[in-house]
Coordinates of C-alpha atoms and ligand atoms in Angstrom, one line a residue:
X1 CA -21.4 41.2 -1.7
X2 CA -18.5 39.6 -3.6
X3 CA -19.0 35.8 -3.6
X4 CA -15.5 35.0 -2.1
X5 CA -16.4 37.7 0.7
X6 CA -19.5 36.0 1.2
X7 CA -18.0 32.7 1.6
X8 CA -15.3 33.6 3.8
X9 CA -16.9 36.9 5.1
X10 CA -16.7 36.0 8.8
X11 CA -12.9 35.3 8.7
X12 CA -11.9 38.3 6.4
X13 CA -13.5 40.5 9.1
X14 CA -11.9 38.4 11.8
X15 CA -8.4 38.4 10.4
X16 CA -7.1 41.2 12.8
X17 CA -8.1 39.2 15.6
X18 CA -6.0 36.4 14.8
X19 CA -3.0 36.0 16.8
X20 CA 0.1 37.5 15.2
X21 CA 2.6 34.6 15.6
X22 CA 0.1 31.9 14.5
X23 CA -2.5 32.8 12.0
X24 CA -3.6 29.2 11.6
X25 CA -7.0 28.5 12.7
X26 CA -7.5 26.5 15.9
X27 CA -9.0 22.9 15.4
X28 CA -11.3 21.0 17.4
X29 CA -14.9 20.1 17.7
X30 CA -17.4 22.5 16.4
X31 CA -19.7 23.9 19.2
X32 CA -22.9 25.5 18.8
X33 CA -22.9 28.9 20.3
X34 CA -26.3 28.7 22.0
X35 CA -26.6 25.2 23.0
X36 CA -22.8 24.5 23.7
X37 CA -23.4 21.0 22.1
X38 CA -21.3 19.6 19.3
X39 CA -22.9 20.0 16.0
X40 CA -22.5 18.8 12.4
X41 CA -20.3 21.0 10.3
X42 CA -21.6 22.4 7.0
X43 CA -19.9 24.1 4.0
X44 CA -19.8 27.3 6.0
X45 CA -17.7 25.6 8.7
X46 CA -15.5 24.4 6.1
X47 CA -15.1 27.9 4.6
X48 CA -14.3 29.1 7.9
X49 CA -11.1 27.2 7.9
X50 CA -10.0 29.2 5.0
X51 CA -8.2 32.2 6.6
X52 CA -6.5 35.3 5.0
X53 CA -3.7 36.7 7.1
X54 CA -3.1 39.8 5.2
X55 CA -0.1 41.3 7.0
X56 CA 2.2 38.4 5.8
X57 CA 0.3 37.6 2.6
X58 CA -0.7 34.2 3.8
X59 CA -3.8 32.2 3.1
X60 CA -4.3 29.1 5.3
X61 CA -6.6 26.2 4.6
X62 CA -6.7 24.7 8.2
X63 CA -3.1 24.2 9.1
X64 CA -1.7 24.2 5.5
X65 CA -0.6 27.3 3.6
X66 CA -2.3 27.6 0.4
X67 CA -2.1 30.0 -2.5
X68 CA -4.6 31.2 -5.1
X69 CA -3.5 30.1 -8.7
X70 CA -5.6 31.2 -11.8
X71 CA -7.1 28.2 -13.6
X72 CA -5.6 29.6 -16.9
X73 CA -2.2 29.2 -15.4
X74 CA -2.8 25.6 -14.3
X75 CA -4.0 24.8 -17.8
X76 CA -1.0 26.6 -19.3
X77 CA 1.1 24.4 -17.2
X78 CA -0.7 21.4 -18.4
X79 CA -0.3 22.4 -22.1
X80 CA 3.4 23.0 -21.5
X81 CA 3.8 19.6 -19.8
X82 CA 2.0 17.7 -22.7
X83 CA 4.3 19.5 -25.1
X84 CA 7.5 18.9 -23.2
X85 CA 6.9 15.4 -21.9
X86 CA 4.2 13.9 -24.0
X87 CA 0.5 12.8 -22.8
X88 CA 1.6 10.0 -20.8
X89 CA 4.2 11.7 -18.8
X90 CA 2.2 14.7 -18.3
X91 CA -0.8 12.8 -17.0
X92 CA 1.6 11.1 -14.5
X93 CA 2.9 14.3 -13.4
X94 CA -0.6 15.7 -12.9
X95 CA -2.1 12.7 -11.2
X96 CA 0.8 12.6 -8.6
X97 CA 0.2 16.2 -8.0
X98 CA -3.6 15.6 -7.4
X99 CA -2.6 12.5 -5.2
X100 CA -0.5 14.8 -2.8
X101 CA -3.2 17.3 -2.3
X102 CA -5.8 14.5 -1.8
X103 CA -3.7 13.1 0.9
X104 CA -3.4 16.4 2.8
X105 CA -7.0 17.0 2.6
X106 CA -8.0 13.7 4.1
X107 CA -6.1 14.7 7.2
X108 CA -8.1 17.9 7.4
X109 CA -11.4 16.0 6.8
X110 CA -10.8 13.8 9.8
X111 CA -9.8 16.4 12.1
X112 CA -12.5 18.8 11.2
X113 CA -15.4 16.3 11.6
X114 CA -14.3 14.0 14.6
X115 CA -17.7 13.4 15.9
X116 CA -18.9 12.1 12.6
X117 CA -18.9 8.5 11.3
X118 CA -15.9 7.8 9.0
X119 CA -18.4 7.9 6.1
X120 CA -19.9 11.2 7.0
X121 CA -16.4 12.6 7.6
X122 CA -15.2 11.2 4.2
X123 CA -18.2 12.9 2.3
X124 CA -17.8 16.1 4.3
X125 CA -14.2 16.4 3.3
X126 CA -14.9 16.0 -0.4
X127 CA -16.5 19.4 -0.1
X128 CA -13.0 20.8 0.3
X129 CA -13.0 20.1 -3.4
X130 CA -15.8 22.6 -3.8
X131 CA -14.4 25.1 -1.4
X132 CA -11.1 25.0 -3.5
X133 CA -13.2 25.8 -6.7
X134 CA -12.3 22.6 -8.3
X135 CA -15.5 20.5 -8.6
X136 CA -18.7 19.7 -6.7
X137 CA -18.2 15.9 -6.5
X138 CA -21.5 14.1 -6.0
X139 CA -21.4 10.9 -4.3
X140 CA -23.6 8.1 -6.2
X141 CA -22.5 5.4 -3.9
X142 CA -20.1 5.1 -0.9
X143 CA -19.5 1.8 0.9
X144 CA -16.9 2.5 3.4
X145 CA -16.0 0.5 6.4
X146 CA -12.4 1.2 7.5
X147 CA -12.0 -1.6 10.1
X148 CA -12.9 -4.2 7.6
X149 CA -11.2 -2.7 4.7
X150 CA -14.2 -2.4 2.7
X151 CA -14.3 0.4 0.2
X152 CA -16.4 0.9 -3.0
X153 CA -17.2 4.4 -4.3
X154 CA -18.8 5.9 -7.3
X155 CA -18.7 9.7 -7.7
X156 CA -19.7 12.0 -10.6
X157 CA -18.9 15.8 -11.2
X158 CA -20.2 18.0 -13.9
X159 CA -17.7 21.0 -14.1
X160 CA -14.0 20.0 -14.6
X161 CA -11.5 22.7 -15.5
X162 CA -9.4 19.9 -16.7
X163 CA -12.0 19.2 -19.4
X164 CA -12.6 22.8 -20.1
X165 CA -8.8 23.3 -20.6
X166 CA -8.3 20.2 -22.7
X167 CA -11.3 20.3 -25.1
X168 CA -10.6 23.6 -26.9
X169 CA -7.0 22.7 -27.6
X170 CA -7.0 18.9 -28.1
X171 CA -10.5 18.3 -29.0
X172 CA -12.6 15.2 -28.0
X173 CA -10.3 12.8 -26.3
X174 CA -10.4 8.9 -26.4
X175 CA -9.4 8.6 -22.9
X176 CA -10.5 10.6 -19.7
X177 CA -8.5 13.7 -18.8
X178 CA -9.4 14.6 -15.4
X179 CA -6.0 13.5 -14.1
X180 CA -5.5 15.7 -11.2
X181 CA -9.0 15.1 -10.0
X182 CA -8.6 11.3 -10.1
X183 CA -5.1 11.4 -8.6
X184 CA -6.8 13.6 -5.7
X185 CA -9.3 11.0 -5.1
X186 CA -6.7 8.3 -4.9
X187 CA -4.7 10.3 -2.5
X188 CA -7.8 11.3 -0.6
X189 CA -9.1 7.9 -0.1
X190 CA -6.0 6.0 0.5
X191 CA -4.9 8.5 3.2
X192 CA -8.4 8.4 4.7
X193 CA -8.7 4.6 5.0
X194 CA -4.9 3.6 5.4
X195 CA -5.4 1.3 2.1
X196 CA -4.4 1.8 -1.2
X197 CA -7.3 3.0 -3.1
X198 CA -7.3 3.2 -6.9
X199 CA -10.0 5.3 -8.7
X200 CA -10.7 5.0 -12.4
X201 CA -12.7 7.5 -14.5
X202 CA -15.0 5.5 -16.3
X203 CA -16.7 8.4 -18.1
X204 CA -15.4 11.8 -18.7
X205 CA -17.0 14.8 -20.5
X206 CA -13.8 15.1 -22.6
X207 CA -15.1 12.0 -24.6
X208 CA -18.5 13.3 -25.0
X209 CA -20.3 12.1 -21.8
X210 CA -22.5 14.4 -20.0
X211 CA -20.7 14.2 -16.8
X212 CA -17.6 12.7 -15.4
X213 CA -17.9 9.5 -13.5
X214 CA -15.2 7.6 -11.2
X215 CA -15.3 4.3 -9.4
X216 CA -13.0 3.8 -6.5
X217 CA -11.8 0.4 -5.0
X218 CA -8.9 -1.2 -3.2
X219 CA -5.9 -1.7 -5.7
X220 CA -6.0 -5.4 -5.3
X221 CA -9.7 -5.5 -6.3
X222 CA -9.2 -4.1 -9.7
X223 CA -8.3 -6.3 -12.8
X224 CA -6.5 -5.0 -15.6
X225 CA -5.7 -1.7 -13.8
X226 CA -2.0 -1.3 -15.1
X227 CA -3.1 1.8 -17.1
X228 CA -4.6 3.4 -13.9
X229 CA -1.7 2.5 -11.7
X230 CA 1.0 3.7 -14.1
X231 CA 0.6 7.4 -13.7
X232 CA 0.9 6.9 -9.8
X233 CA 4.2 5.1 -10.1
X234 CA 7.0 7.7 -10.9
X235 CA 9.3 5.1 -12.1
X236 CA 8.7 1.5 -12.9
X237 CA 11.1 0.3 -10.3
X238 CA 9.2 1.8 -7.7
X239 CA 6.2 -0.5 -8.2
X240 CA 4.5 -0.3 -4.8
X241 CA 1.2 -1.0 -6.6
X242 CA 2.4 -3.7 -8.6
X243 CA 4.1 -5.7 -6.1
X244 CA 0.9 -6.1 -4.2
X245 CA -0.4 -8.5 -6.6
X246 CA 2.4 -10.8 -6.9
X247 CA 3.4 -10.8 -3.2
X248 CA 3.7 -14.3 -2.0
X249 CA 3.9 -15.5 1.7
X250 CA 7.5 -15.6 1.7
X251 CA 8.0 -12.3 0.0
X252 CA 10.1 -9.9 2.0
X253 CA 8.3 -7.1 3.9
X254 CA 10.4 -4.5 2.2
X255 CA 10.8 -5.7 -1.5
X256 CA 11.3 -2.3 -2.9
X257 CA 10.7 1.4 -2.8
X258 CA 7.2 2.7 -1.6
X259 CA 5.9 6.1 -2.1
X260 CA 4.2 8.7 -4.0
X261 CA 5.2 12.2 -2.4
X262 CA 7.0 14.8 -4.4
X263 CA 10.2 14.1 -2.2
X264 CA 10.1 10.5 -3.0
X265 CA 9.4 11.0 -6.7
X266 CA 12.3 13.4 -7.0
X267 CA 14.7 11.0 -5.2
X268 CA 13.5 8.2 -7.6
X269 CA 14.1 10.4 -10.5
X270 CA 17.7 11.0 -9.6
X271 CA 18.1 7.3 -8.8
X272 CA 17.0 6.3 -12.3
X273 CA 19.4 9.0 -14.1
X274 CA 22.5 7.8 -12.2
X275 CA 21.7 4.0 -12.5
X276 CA 22.9 4.0 -16.0
X277 CA 26.2 5.2 -15.1
X278 CA 29.1 3.8 -12.8
X279 CA 29.3 6.9 -10.9
X280 CA 29.6 6.9 -7.0
X281 CA 26.3 7.8 -5.3
X282 CA 26.0 9.4 -1.8
X283 CA 22.7 8.9 -0.1
X284 CA 21.9 11.6 2.6
X285 CA 19.1 11.6 5.1
X286 CA 18.3 10.9 8.7
X287 CA 18.3 7.5 10.3
X288 CA 15.7 5.3 9.0
X289 CA 14.5 6.9 5.9
X290 CA 15.5 3.8 3.8
X291 CA 19.0 4.5 2.3
X292 CA 19.7 0.9 2.1
X293 CA 16.6 0.1 0.2
X294 CA 17.5 2.9 -2.2
X295 CA 21.0 1.6 -2.5
X296 CA 19.8 -1.9 -3.3
X297 CA 17.2 -0.6 -5.7
X298 CA 20.1 1.3 -7.5
X299 CA 21.9 -1.9 -7.9
X300 CA 18.9 -3.7 -9.2
X301 CA 18.3 -1.3 -12.0
X302 CA 21.9 -0.8 -13.0
X303 CA 23.9 -3.0 -15.4
X304 CA 25.6 -4.6 -12.4
X305 CA 22.2 -6.1 -11.4
X306 CA 23.4 -9.8 -12.0
X307 CA 26.4 -9.2 -9.8
X308 CA 26.8 -9.1 -6.1
X309 CA 25.4 -6.3 -4.0
X310 CA 27.5 -6.2 -0.7
X311 CA 26.3 -4.0 2.0
X312 CA 28.3 -3.1 5.2
X313 CA 27.5 -0.8 7.9
X314 CA 30.6 1.0 9.1
X315 CA 29.4 1.8 12.6
X316 CA 29.0 -1.8 13.3
X317 CA 32.6 -2.9 12.8
X318 CA 34.9 -2.4 15.7
X319 CA 37.9 -0.1 14.7
X320 CA 40.7 -2.6 14.7
X321 CA 38.8 -5.1 12.3
X322 CA 37.6 -2.4 9.7
X323 CA 40.6 -3.2 7.4
X324 CA 40.2 -7.0 7.5
X325 CA 36.5 -6.5 6.9
X326 CA 36.8 -4.3 3.8
X327 CA 39.9 -5.6 2.3
X328 CA 40.3 -9.3 3.6
X329 CA 43.0 -11.1 5.4
X330 CA 45.8 -13.4 4.2
X331 CA 46.5 -16.6 6.4
X332 CA 48.9 -15.9 9.0
X333 CA 48.5 -12.2 9.0
X334 CA 48.0 -12.2 12.7
X335 CA 47.4 -14.6 15.5
X336 CA 44.2 -16.4 14.9
X337 CA 44.1 -15.7 11.0
X338 CA 44.2 -19.3 10.2
X339 CA 42.7 -19.0 6.9
X340 CA 42.7 -16.5 4.0
X341 CA 39.4 -14.7 3.4
X342 CA 38.3 -12.0 1.0
X343 CA 37.0 -8.6 2.3
X344 CA 33.9 -6.8 1.2
X345 CA 35.6 -5.2 -1.6
X346 CA 36.5 -8.4 -3.3
X347 CA 33.3 -10.0 -2.5
X348 CA 31.6 -7.3 -4.3
X349 CA 33.7 -7.5 -7.2
X350 CA 31.8 -6.8 -10.6
X351 CA 28.8 -5.5 -8.5
X352 CA 28.0 -2.8 -6.0
X353 CA 29.6 -2.1 -2.6
X354 CA 27.3 -0.1 -0.2
X355 CA 29.0 1.5 2.8
X356 CA 26.4 2.6 5.3
X357 CA 27.2 5.3 7.8
X358 CA 30.4 6.3 6.3
X359 CA 30.8 9.2 8.5
X360 CA 31.7 6.9 11.5
X361 CA 34.9 5.5 9.9
X362 CA 38.3 6.4 11.7
X363 CA 40.6 8.7 9.9
X364 CA 43.0 5.7 9.4
X365 CA 40.2 3.7 7.8
X366 CA 39.3 6.7 5.6
X367 CA 42.8 6.7 4.3
X368 CA 42.9 3.2 3.4
X369 CA 39.5 3.5 1.7
X370 CA 40.5 6.4 -0.3
X371 CA 43.6 4.6 -1.5
X372 CA 41.4 1.6 -2.6
X373 CA 38.9 3.7 -4.4
X374 CA 41.6 5.8 -6.3
X375 CA 43.8 2.8 -7.3
X376 CA 40.9 0.4 -7.8
X377 CA 42.7 -2.4 -6.1
X378 CA 42.9 -3.9 -2.5
X379 CA 45.7 -5.4 -0.4
X380 CA 44.6 -8.1 2.0
X381 CA 45.8 -7.5 5.6
X382 CA 49.1 -9.6 5.7
X383 CA 49.6 -9.7 2.0
X384 CA 52.1 -7.8 -0.2
X385 CA 50.4 -8.0 -3.5
X386 CA 47.5 -5.8 -4.6
X387 CA 44.4 -7.4 -6.1
X388 CA 42.2 -5.4 -8.8
X389 CA 38.6 -4.8 -8.0
X390 CA 35.8 -3.4 -10.0
X391 CA 33.2 -2.1 -8.0
X392 CA 30.5 0.6 -8.0
X393 CA 30.8 2.6 -4.8
X394 CA 27.5 3.7 -2.9
X395 CA 27.8 5.2 0.5
X396 CA 25.2 6.9 2.9
X397 CA 25.5 9.0 5.8
X398 CA 23.1 10.8 8.3
X399 CA 25.8 13.5 9.4
X400 CA 26.7 16.5 7.6
X401 CA 30.1 15.4 6.0
X402 CA 30.9 19.0 5.1
X403 CA 30.8 19.9 8.8
X404 CA 32.7 16.9 9.6
X405 CA 35.6 18.0 7.1
X406 CA 35.6 21.3 8.7
X407 CA 35.8 19.7 12.2
X408 CA 38.7 17.7 10.9
X409 CA 37.0 14.3 11.5
X410 CA 36.6 13.5 7.8
X411 CA 39.0 13.7 5.0
X412 CA 38.3 16.3 2.5
X413 CA 39.7 14.4 -0.4
X414 CA 37.6 11.3 0.4
X415 CA 34.5 13.6 0.7
X416 CA 34.8 14.9 -2.7
X417 CA 35.4 11.5 -4.0
X418 CA 32.1 10.4 -2.6
X419 CA 30.0 13.7 -3.2
X420 CA 29.9 13.2 -6.8
X421 CA 26.2 12.5 -7.2
X422 CA 24.4 13.1 -3.7
X423 CA 20.9 12.0 -3.3
X424 CA 18.8 13.6 -0.4
X425 CA 16.0 11.2 1.1
X426 CA 13.6 13.4 3.0
X427 CA 12.5 12.3 6.4
X428 CA 9.0 10.7 6.5
X429 CA 7.5 13.7 8.1
X430 CA 8.2 15.8 5.1
X431 CA 6.6 13.1 2.8
X432 CA 3.3 12.4 4.5
X433 CA 1.7 11.4 1.3
X434 CA 3.8 8.2 1.5
X435 CA 2.5 7.1 5.0
X436 CA -0.8 5.5 4.0
X437 CA 1.1 3.4 1.3
X438 CA 3.7 2.4 3.7
X439 CA 1.1 1.5 6.4
X440 CA -0.8 -0.7 4.0
X441 CA 2.4 -2.1 2.7
X442 CA 3.7 -3.3 6.2
X443 CA 0.5 -4.4 7.4
X444 CA 0.2 -6.8 4.4
X445 CA 3.8 -7.8 4.8
X446 CA 3.7 -8.5 8.6
X447 CA 0.4 -10.2 8.3
X448 CA 2.1 -12.8 6.0
X449 CA 5.1 -13.1 8.1
X450 CA 3.3 -13.6 11.5
X451 CA 0.5 -15.6 9.8
X452 CA -2.3 -13.2 10.9
X453 CA -5.3 -12.1 9.1
X454 CA -6.0 -8.4 10.0
X455 CA -8.2 -6.4 7.8
X456 CA -7.3 -3.0 8.7
X457 CA -7.0 -0.1 11.2
X458 CA -9.7 1.9 13.2
X459 CA -10.3 5.3 11.9
X460 CA -8.4 6.9 14.8
X461 CA -5.5 4.6 14.5
X462 CA -5.1 5.7 10.7
X463 CA -5.6 9.3 11.9
X464 CA -2.9 9.1 14.6
X465 CA -0.5 7.3 12.3
X466 CA -0.8 10.0 9.7
X467 CA -0.1 12.8 12.0
X468 CA 2.7 11.5 14.0
X469 CA 6.2 12.9 13.2
X470 CA 8.3 9.8 13.0
X471 CA 11.8 10.8 14.4
X472 CA 12.8 7.2 13.5
X473 CA 11.2 7.6 10.0
X474 CA 10.2 4.5 8.0
X475 CA 12.1 2.1 10.3
X476 CA 10.0 3.4 13.2
X477 CA 6.8 3.2 11.3
X478 CA 7.8 -0.5 10.4
X479 CA 8.4 -1.3 14.0
X480 CA 5.1 0.2 15.2
X481 CA 3.2 -1.8 12.5
X482 CA 5.0 -5.1 13.3
X483 CA 4.3 -4.6 16.9
X484 CA 0.5 -3.9 16.3
X485 CA 0.3 -7.0 14.1
X486 CA 1.7 -9.2 16.8
X487 CA -0.4 -7.3 19.5
X488 CA -3.8 -7.4 17.6
X489 CA -6.3 -10.0 18.0
X490 CA -7.0 -10.4 14.5
X491 CA -10.2 -11.8 13.1
X492 CA -12.6 -9.1 12.8
X493 CA -10.9 -6.9 15.1
X494 CA -8.9 -4.0 13.4
X495 CA -5.8 -2.6 14.8
X496 CA -6.6 0.0 17.3
X497 CA -4.3 2.6 19.2
X498 CA -3.7 0.3 22.2
X499 CA -2.2 -2.3 19.6
X500 CA 0.0 0.3 18.1
X501 CA 1.7 1.6 21.4
X502 CA 1.3 -1.0 23.8
X503 CA 5.0 -2.4 23.4
X504 CA 7.5 -2.5 26.1
X505 CA 9.7 0.7 26.8
X506 CA 13.3 0.3 26.2
X507 CA 15.8 3.2 26.1
X508 CA 16.4 2.9 22.4
X509 CA 12.6 2.9 21.6
X510 CA 10.7 5.0 24.2
X511 CA 7.1 4.0 24.3
X512 CA 4.9 6.3 22.5
X513 CA 1.5 7.4 23.7
X514 CA -1.4 9.3 22.5
X515 CA -1.1 12.8 23.8
X516 CA -4.1 14.8 25.4
X517 CA -3.9 16.9 22.1
X518 CA -4.9 13.6 20.3
X519 CA -1.6 13.3 18.7
X520 CA 1.3 10.8 19.4
X521 CA 3.9 11.8 21.5
X522 CA 7.0 10.3 23.0
X523 CA 6.2 9.2 26.7
X524 CA 9.1 11.5 28.0
X525 CA 7.5 14.4 26.3
X526 CA 4.9 16.7 28.0
X527 CA 1.9 18.2 26.5
X528 CA 2.5 20.9 24.0
X529 CA 0.5 23.6 25.8
X530 CA 0.8 26.0 22.8
X531 CA -0.6 23.6 20.3
X532 CA -3.8 24.9 18.7
X533 CA -5.5 21.5 19.2
X534 CA -4.7 21.6 23.0
X535 CA -5.9 25.2 23.5
X536 CA -9.1 24.3 21.5
X537 CA -9.6 21.5 23.8
X538 CA -9.3 23.6 26.9
X539 CA -11.6 26.2 25.3
X540 CA -14.2 23.5 24.9
X541 CA -13.7 22.1 28.3
X542 CA -14.4 25.6 29.8
X543 CA -17.2 26.4 27.5
X544 CA -18.8 23.2 28.0
X545 CA -18.9 23.5 31.8
X546 CA -17.2 20.0 32.1
X547 CA -16.3 19.2 35.5
X548 CA -12.8 17.8 36.2
X549 CA -14.6 14.6 37.8
X550 CA -16.6 14.2 34.6
X551 CA -13.5 14.5 32.5
X552 CA -11.5 12.0 34.5
X553 CA -14.4 9.6 34.4
X554 CA -14.7 10.2 30.6
X555 CA -11.0 9.6 30.0
X556 CA -11.1 6.3 32.1
X557 CA -14.2 5.0 30.3
X558 CA -12.5 5.9 26.9
X559 CA -9.4 4.2 27.9
X560 CA -11.2 1.0 29.0
X561 CA -13.2 1.0 25.8
X562 CA -10.3 1.4 23.6
X563 CA -8.4 -1.2 25.5
X564 CA -11.5 -3.5 25.1
X565 CA -11.6 -4.1 28.7
X566 CA -8.1 -4.9 29.3
X567 CA -7.2 -2.8 32.5
X568 CA -3.5 -3.0 32.0
X569 CA -3.6 -1.7 28.6
X570 CA -6.1 1.1 29.6
X571 CA -3.8 2.0 32.7
X572 CA -0.9 2.2 30.1
X573 CA -2.9 4.6 27.9
X574 CA -3.6 6.9 30.8
X575 CA -0.2 6.8 32.1
X576 CA -1.1 5.3 35.4
X577 CA -0.6 2.1 37.2
X578 CA -3.4 -0.8 36.8
X579 CA -4.0 -1.0 40.6
X580 CA -4.7 2.8 40.7
X581 CA -7.0 2.6 37.7
X582 CA -8.9 -0.3 39.3
X583 CA -9.2 1.5 42.6
X584 CA -10.5 4.6 40.9
X585 CA -13.1 2.6 38.7
X586 CA -14.5 1.1 41.8
X587 CA -14.4 4.4 43.9
X588 CA -15.2 7.3 41.4
X589 CA -15.4 9.7 44.4
X590 CA -11.8 8.6 45.5
X591 CA -8.9 10.9 45.2
X592 CA -8.1 11.9 41.5
X593 CA -5.8 9.9 39.4
Ligands
ZN601 ZN1 -13.3 13.9 -16.6

């Protein structure tokens, strides 16, 4: 039998049986066919997550679509990158590529082996690398404790396609060349633990060693790791790793840009390009993606850095005050204008003016804004003379301005004035590789701010945070982490699910809960009955002959455990009242919850 067919034989044969509309494999615990008990997965179970759906030409690895690429093609890409960009840039590019796939695989590993310890699941997931045909990663040492944030790893591998591609063309190398593999391990370990973990290749076959060997530790435990950090940072200004070391208790929680995903890298690249010029920049993206942080960074890396950065949220100013806010007022302009004051344009003179939510400006305000931009001067309300202003204009919007132009609510000429250099910032759910970095970043920032000492998160909290879709984007994640830091006990106690979602419900921020599918969901949303996780759960329930009473009791016990005995929290997790839960715990044979 052909080796590929042997590895995935069961699934090649089973392909026609897979549902037409969702060829992705179902997830959930592995159940032994004979004993109906949960069993430890092996490489064959991992291989069974690789599915070929031939009618559409799709290959799925768990819930991710993948493609087979010839190693010779990957190596050719490597040569071209080195030729076009030089060794340093090429290394950065390939390391980040590895980082992104490692981050995705960490999510797969956690899901495939939920019954294992974190250490078991971590090592099990490393075998995805074998399944992908990249390398057999042998663990020499792994000291992993997610709740206390402890991490120390030493891995080796013998075969490396990167070395095999590098040696014949470039000969023996002074420095290690397994760039994608090292990036992969950084992404895998960081996403798995919710901490920023850095791997360094301390021996590489490309330098004459017999094997390749890496050491992995949390980034702040490395000394002199600038060279290792550099390839993971797309641009020097997005120094998410470096800012860790110099963070002081008073440092802001959001000092700069944090991320490593391809969407983030692309936006940073554009930012760097345009920063050198004075061109107007328009940031596009959903609410909460960090448009103001991007705008501020743009200012900081531009030649206007020493001058003012003035930000204004257009949606926050009442219609009748817009003109006075933007352009200023002269004394006596209207009743109550007892003093002259400059507007935001004047205050930003020489620097950058950032107009957030520009799509909310009224047509009258748009007309005045357009005139100020075109003539580079402003007239204060009540004044007859114009004052020249020298500003760089940066705007942001979460609405489709083109559609607004069509609908007649946004001036077309203003749109073209603003849309000179648009930069799209992708929503957080499309840049999941950034989630672990952001979690780590916010945790440290809020611990400093609130004077808490919290080491980390439980494994299931990391997992749930990684899977959630974040309709409110980075701001929502930030709020969740801040709330958790306030709620958590601290000390040796890591942040758990009940800390993440025990906040009070408000209309603007509906409370989240862990759905029965194991994912986060809004409280007002029901269970997704079509989700593969939910149906796998039902299969297991029916196959395992678990009675409804057993399930109810199990759920209550788990909720109480997760809430560390706090009944109010446990009741919130279950979506019932505290008295009801208390009664049911005392009277297990009573009416169902
Ligand atoms: Zn190597």
